[in-house]
């Protein structure tokens, strides 16, 4: 969660005037996304059995229509499918009753591939979730689809735009969807003005060798359209991108402060776990509370606390270890599908 290699700007007055009240980072006000990162880290209980988190992330679908150069998704061998609808509804209710109040309806893939995304947003809003958000490449769906998502109760959308022009965008994303993404962002920017609640709108740019300088170009292109534009350096995502550097943070709070659920209904430790190497328990056969406090999850947290991460996907990701990680629960993923 280190901010050393992350840049943030405010692209409109909305964030300046309303979203930052009460948030300080390094003794100064920061942007909304930066403050959320900081608050997440500050509220983490780094213990073997932490309380059930406020934060929930669900992989409603593990399908994506892009193949970005910096992303490990294209290496995924898991079958591309949707989460079971009944299981989704059970788990978001269960998580809420245990204390979750924020839910991200995506996890490494493209959320708009989910056929029931509008239904899921509305269900989470009806349950009482305070913050419902997605991160999308923005190339799927027309203005009408985004209208339905916003009307259902979505509180935040972050678009991943990794190029400030068509040519650079295509080099990174692998497809020529720049114009339609621009159109969708501009629609959301205008439509949210007619809603009775504020919808946070952001853009993220991952800098890699194919798009050096894209961040500044994106800032110029979208200034005044969105609330915030952030930049991240590409790194060895989930230990599968060996030609990229390891992340610069020294520890990871995710196993302690966020619930991650795969589209199969597995509780796992990370959203960038494309082959379920960090999947621990099958929630079709176990309650969410039992899984969060299971022996297998407690052991993973102890490995983090004691820095015994060799041989795991966590070690490859945040420590830059090499080698083939063993799955935490071999029953949930064939060994052949763990990364090399």
Coordinates of C-alpha atoms in Angstrom, one line a residue:
X1 CA 0.0 0.0 0.0
X2 CA 3.0 2.3 -0.2
X3 CA 2.3 5.6 -2.0
X4 CA 5.9 6.3 -3.0
X5 CA 5.3 5.2 -6.6
X6 CA 1.8 6.5 -6.9
X7 CA 0.8 10.0 -8.1
X8 CA -2.6 11.5 -7.5
X9 CA -4.2 14.7 -8.8
X10 CA -7.6 16.3 -8.3
X11 CA -9.2 17.0 -11.7
X12 CA -12.3 18.8 -10.4
X13 CA -13.7 20.8 -7.4
X14 CA -15.9 17.9 -6.2
X15 CA -13.2 16.0 -4.4
X16 CA -11.7 19.2 -3.0
X17 CA -14.9 20.4 -1.4
X18 CA -16.6 17.2 -0.2
X19 CA -14.8 14.0 -0.3
X20 CA -11.7 14.7 1.9
X21 CA -13.3 15.9 5.1
X22 CA -11.6 14.2 8.0
X23 CA -8.8 12.5 6.0
X24 CA -5.2 13.4 6.4
X25 CA -2.1 11.6 5.0
X26 CA 1.4 12.6 6.1
X27 CA -0.1 15.7 7.9
X28 CA -1.7 17.1 4.7
X29 CA -4.9 16.6 2.8
X30 CA -4.7 14.0 0.1
X31 CA -7.0 13.0 -2.7
X32 CA -9.9 10.6 -2.1
X33 CA -8.2 7.4 -3.4
X34 CA -5.0 8.2 -1.5
X35 CA -7.0 8.8 1.7
X36 CA -8.8 5.5 1.2
X37 CA -5.5 3.6 0.9
X38 CA -4.3 5.3 4.0
X39 CA -7.4 4.6 6.0
X40 CA -7.4 1.0 4.9
X41 CA -3.8 0.6 6.2
X42 CA -4.4 2.5 9.4
X43 CA -7.5 0.3 10.4
X44 CA -5.8 -3.0 9.7
X45 CA -5.4 -5.4 12.6
X46 CA -2.3 -7.4 11.8
X47 CA -3.0 -10.3 14.0
X48 CA -3.7 -14.0 13.4
X49 CA -7.5 -13.6 13.9
X50 CA -8.5 -10.1 13.0
X51 CA -12.1 -8.9 13.2
X52 CA -14.3 -9.3 10.2
X53 CA -13.5 -6.5 7.7
X54 CA -15.5 -3.6 6.5
X55 CA -14.2 -4.2 3.0
X56 CA -15.5 -6.9 0.6
X57 CA -14.5 -7.7 -2.9
X58 CA -16.3 -10.2 -5.1
X59 CA -15.3 -11.6 -8.5
X60 CA -18.7 -11.6 -10.1
X61 CA -17.1 -12.7 -13.3
X62 CA -13.5 -13.7 -14.2
X63 CA -14.0 -12.7 -17.9
X64 CA -12.2 -9.8 -19.5
X65 CA -12.3 -8.5 -23.1
X66 CA -8.8 -6.9 -23.0
X67 CA -5.3 -8.3 -22.6
X68 CA -3.3 -5.4 -21.2
X69 CA 0.5 -5.8 -21.5
X70 CA 1.1 -5.3 -17.7
X71 CA -1.7 -7.6 -16.5
X72 CA -1.5 -11.3 -15.6
X73 CA -5.1 -11.9 -16.7
X74 CA -4.0 -13.1 -20.1
X75 CA -2.0 -15.9 -18.4
X76 CA -5.1 -17.2 -16.5
X77 CA -6.1 -20.9 -17.2
X78 CA -9.2 -21.0 -15.0
X79 CA -12.4 -21.5 -16.8
X80 CA -14.0 -18.1 -17.6
X81 CA -17.5 -18.0 -16.1
X82 CA -19.9 -16.1 -13.9
X83 CA -20.5 -16.5 -10.2
X84 CA -23.6 -18.4 -9.2
X85 CA -26.3 -15.8 -8.6
X86 CA -27.8 -17.5 -5.5
X87 CA -24.4 -17.8 -3.9
X88 CA -23.7 -14.1 -4.6
X89 CA -26.8 -13.0 -2.9
X90 CA -26.2 -15.2 0.1
X91 CA -22.6 -14.1 0.6
X92 CA -23.2 -10.3 0.4
X93 CA -26.0 -10.6 3.0
X94 CA -23.8 -12.8 5.2
X95 CA -20.9 -10.4 4.9
X96 CA -23.1 -7.4 5.7
X97 CA -24.4 -9.1 8.8
X98 CA -20.8 -9.7 9.9
X99 CA -19.9 -6.0 9.5
X100 CA -18.9 -5.4 5.8
X101 CA -20.1 -2.0 4.6
X102 CA -18.1 -1.5 1.3
X103 CA -18.2 -3.8 -1.6
X104 CA -16.3 -3.9 -4.9
X105 CA -18.0 -5.9 -7.6
X106 CA -14.9 -6.9 -9.5
X107 CA -11.6 -8.6 -8.9
X108 CA -9.0 -8.4 -11.6
X109 CA -11.3 -9.0 -14.6
X110 CA -13.9 -6.8 -16.3
X111 CA -17.1 -6.3 -14.2
X112 CA -19.3 -5.3 -17.1
X113 CA -19.0 -8.8 -18.5
X114 CA -21.3 -9.8 -15.6
X115 CA -24.8 -10.3 -16.9
X116 CA -26.4 -9.4 -13.6
X117 CA -24.2 -6.5 -12.5
X118 CA -27.2 -4.1 -12.2
X119 CA -29.1 -6.6 -10.1
X120 CA -26.1 -7.1 -7.8
X121 CA -25.6 -3.4 -7.3
X122 CA -29.3 -2.9 -6.5
X123 CA -29.2 -5.8 -4.1
X124 CA -26.2 -4.5 -2.2
X125 CA -27.8 -1.0 -2.0
X126 CA -31.0 -2.5 -0.7
X127 CA -29.1 -4.5 2.0
X128 CA -27.5 -1.3 3.2
X129 CA -23.9 -1.2 1.8
X130 CA -22.6 2.3 2.1
X131 CA -20.1 2.2 -0.8
X132 CA -20.5 0.1 -3.9
X133 CA -17.8 0.4 -6.5
X134 CA -16.3 -1.0 -9.7
X135 CA -13.1 -0.6 -11.7
X136 CA -13.6 -1.1 -15.4
X137 CA -11.8 -0.7 -18.7
X138 CA -15.0 1.1 -19.9
X139 CA -15.2 -0.5 -23.3
X140 CA -18.3 -2.6 -22.8
X141 CA -21.8 -1.3 -22.7
X142 CA -23.6 1.8 -24.1
X143 CA -24.7 4.9 -22.3
X144 CA -27.9 3.0 -21.4
X145 CA -25.9 0.3 -19.5
X146 CA -24.0 2.9 -17.5
X147 CA -27.3 4.7 -16.7
X148 CA -28.7 1.5 -15.4
X149 CA -25.6 0.8 -13.2
X150 CA -25.8 4.3 -11.7
X151 CA -29.5 4.2 -11.2
X152 CA -29.1 0.9 -9.4
X153 CA -27.0 2.5 -6.7
X154 CA -23.4 2.5 -7.8
X155 CA -21.3 5.0 -5.7
X156 CA -18.0 4.9 -7.5
X157 CA -16.5 4.0 -10.9
X158 CA -12.8 4.0 -11.8
X159 CA -11.9 3.7 -15.4
X160 CA -8.6 2.1 -16.4
X161 CA -7.3 4.2 -19.3
X162 CA -3.7 3.3 -20.0
X163 CA -3.1 5.6 -23.0
X164 CA -3.9 9.2 -23.8
X165 CA -4.4 8.6 -27.5
X166 CA -5.7 5.7 -29.7
X167 CA -2.2 4.4 -30.7
X168 CA -0.8 4.2 -27.2
X169 CA -4.0 2.8 -25.8
X170 CA -4.0 0.0 -28.4
X171 CA -0.4 -0.9 -27.6
X172 CA -1.2 -1.4 -23.9
X173 CA -4.8 -2.7 -24.0
X174 CA -4.4 -4.8 -27.1
X175 CA -7.6 -3.4 -28.7
X176 CA -8.7 -0.2 -30.3
X177 CA -11.4 0.9 -27.9
X178 CA -10.1 4.3 -27.0
X179 CA -12.9 6.3 -28.6
X180 CA -15.8 4.3 -27.0
X181 CA -14.1 4.5 -23.6
X182 CA -13.8 8.3 -23.9
X183 CA -17.5 8.4 -24.9
X184 CA -18.6 6.3 -21.8
X185 CA -16.5 8.4 -19.4
X186 CA -18.0 11.6 -20.7
X187 CA -21.5 10.2 -20.4
X188 CA -21.0 9.1 -16.8
X189 CA -19.4 12.5 -16.0
X190 CA -22.5 14.3 -17.2
X191 CA -25.2 11.8 -16.1
X192 CA -24.1 11.7 -12.5
X193 CA -24.9 15.4 -12.2
X194 CA -28.6 14.5 -12.4
X195 CA -28.4 12.0 -9.5
X196 CA -29.4 12.9 -5.9
X197 CA -26.1 11.5 -4.6
X198 CA -22.5 12.1 -5.5
X199 CA -20.9 9.4 -7.7
X200 CA -17.1 9.4 -7.5
X201 CA -15.5 9.2 -10.9
X202 CA -11.8 8.4 -11.4
X203 CA -9.3 7.3 -14.0
X204 CA -6.2 5.1 -13.3
X205 CA -3.2 4.9 -15.5
X206 CA -0.6 2.1 -15.2
X207 CA 2.7 3.2 -16.5
X208 CA 4.7 0.6 -18.4
X209 CA 7.2 0.6 -21.2
X210 CA 4.5 0.9 -23.9
X211 CA 3.0 4.1 -22.6
X212 CA 5.7 6.3 -21.0
X213 CA 4.3 9.8 -20.6
X214 CA 0.7 8.6 -20.9
X215 CA -0.3 9.9 -17.5
X216 CA 0.4 13.6 -18.4
X217 CA -1.5 13.1 -21.6
X218 CA -4.5 11.5 -19.9
X219 CA -4.5 14.4 -17.4
X220 CA -4.7 17.0 -20.2
X221 CA -7.3 15.0 -22.1
X222 CA -9.7 14.4 -19.2
X223 CA -9.1 17.5 -17.0
X224 CA -12.4 18.7 -15.6
X225 CA -14.2 15.5 -16.6
X226 CA -13.4 13.3 -13.6
X227 CA -12.7 13.8 -9.9
X228 CA -9.3 12.2 -9.8
X229 CA -6.6 10.7 -12.0
X230 CA -4.1 8.3 -10.5
X231 CA -0.9 6.8 -11.8
X232 CA 0.6 3.4 -10.8
X233 CA 3.9 1.9 -12.0
X234 CA 3.5 -1.6 -13.5
X235 CA 5.0 -4.3 -11.4
X236 CA 5.1 -8.1 -11.1
X237 CA 1.4 -8.5 -10.6
X238 CA 0.5 -11.6 -8.5
X239 CA 4.0 -13.0 -9.1
X240 CA 3.2 -13.8 -12.7
X241 CA 4.9 -11.0 -14.6
X242 CA 8.5 -11.8 -14.1
X243 CA 9.8 -9.2 -16.6
X244 CA 8.4 -6.4 -14.3
X245 CA 9.8 -5.2 -11.0
X246 CA 8.5 -6.4 -7.6
X247 CA 6.1 -3.9 -5.9
X248 CA 7.9 -1.5 -3.5
X249 CA 5.8 -2.2 -0.4
X250 CA 7.2 -4.4 2.3
X251 CA 4.1 -5.9 3.6
X252 CA 0.5 -6.6 2.6
X253 CA -2.7 -5.8 4.6
X254 CA -5.1 -7.6 2.4
X255 CA -5.3 -10.9 4.3
X256 CA -6.0 -9.0 7.5
X257 CA -8.5 -6.3 6.3
X258 CA -10.4 -7.3 3.2
X259 CA -12.6 -10.2 2.2
X260 CA -11.9 -11.6 -1.3
X261 CA -14.3 -14.0 -2.9
X262 CA -13.6 -15.7 -6.3
X263 CA -16.3 -16.4 -8.9
X264 CA -16.3 -20.0 -7.8
X265 CA -17.3 -18.9 -4.3
X266 CA -13.8 -19.5 -2.7
X267 CA -12.5 -17.3 0.1
X268 CA -9.0 -16.2 -1.0
X269 CA -6.4 -13.7 0.2
X270 CA -6.0 -11.4 -2.9
X271 CA -7.8 -10.0 -5.8
X272 CA -4.8 -10.6 -8.2
X273 CA -4.9 -14.3 -7.6
X274 CA -5.7 -15.4 -11.1
X275 CA -5.4 -19.2 -10.5
X276 CA -6.8 -19.4 -6.9
X277 CA -3.4 -20.2 -5.5
X278 CA -4.4 -18.2 -2.4
X279 CA -8.0 -19.7 -2.2
X280 CA -8.5 -21.3 1.1
X281 CA -12.1 -22.3 1.7
X282 CA -15.1 -23.2 -0.4
X283 CA -18.0 -21.0 0.8
X284 CA -20.5 -23.4 -0.8
X285 CA -19.7 -25.7 2.1
X286 CA -18.8 -23.2 4.9
X287 CA -20.1 -20.0 6.3
X288 CA -18.1 -16.8 5.6
X289 CA -17.5 -16.3 9.3
X290 CA -16.0 -19.9 9.6
X291 CA -13.8 -19.4 6.5
X292 CA -12.5 -16.0 7.8
X293 CA -11.4 -17.7 11.0
X294 CA -10.4 -21.0 9.5
X295 CA -7.1 -22.6 10.5
X296 CA -5.8 -22.3 6.9
X297 CA -6.4 -18.5 6.9
X298 CA -4.9 -18.0 10.3
X299 CA -1.8 -19.9 9.2
X300 CA -1.4 -17.6 6.1
X301 CA -1.7 -14.5 8.3
X302 CA 1.0 -16.0 10.6
X303 CA 3.2 -16.6 7.6
X304 CA 2.8 -12.9 6.8
X305 CA 3.5 -11.7 10.3
X306 CA 6.6 -14.0 10.6
X307 CA 7.7 -13.3 7.0
X308 CA 7.6 -17.0 6.0
X309 CA 6.2 -16.4 2.5
X310 CA 8.6 -18.6 0.5
X311 CA 6.8 -21.0 -1.7
X312 CA 3.6 -19.0 -1.8
X313 CA 2.1 -16.6 -4.3
X314 CA 2.4 -13.9 -1.7
X315 CA 6.1 -14.5 -1.6
X316 CA 6.4 -14.2 -5.4
X317 CA 4.2 -11.0 -5.4
X318 CA 5.5 -8.9 -2.5
X319 CA 8.9 -10.3 -1.9
X320 CA 9.9 -11.0 -5.5
X321 CA 10.5 -14.6 -4.9
X322 CA 10.8 -17.0 -7.9
X323 CA 9.6 -20.5 -8.2
X324 CA 6.3 -22.3 -8.5
X325 CA 4.1 -21.4 -5.6
X326 CA 2.1 -24.2 -4.0
X327 CA -1.7 -23.6 -3.6
X328 CA -2.9 -23.1 -0.1
X329 CA -5.7 -25.5 -0.6
X330 CA -4.9 -28.1 -3.4
X331 CA -8.5 -29.2 -3.4
X332 CA -9.6 -25.9 -4.9
X333 CA -7.0 -25.6 -7.7
X334 CA -5.1 -28.2 -9.7
X335 CA -1.4 -27.9 -9.0
X336 CA -0.8 -27.6 -12.8
X337 CA -2.6 -24.2 -12.7
X338 CA -0.3 -22.5 -10.2
X339 CA 2.1 -20.1 -11.8
X340 CA 5.7 -20.9 -12.7

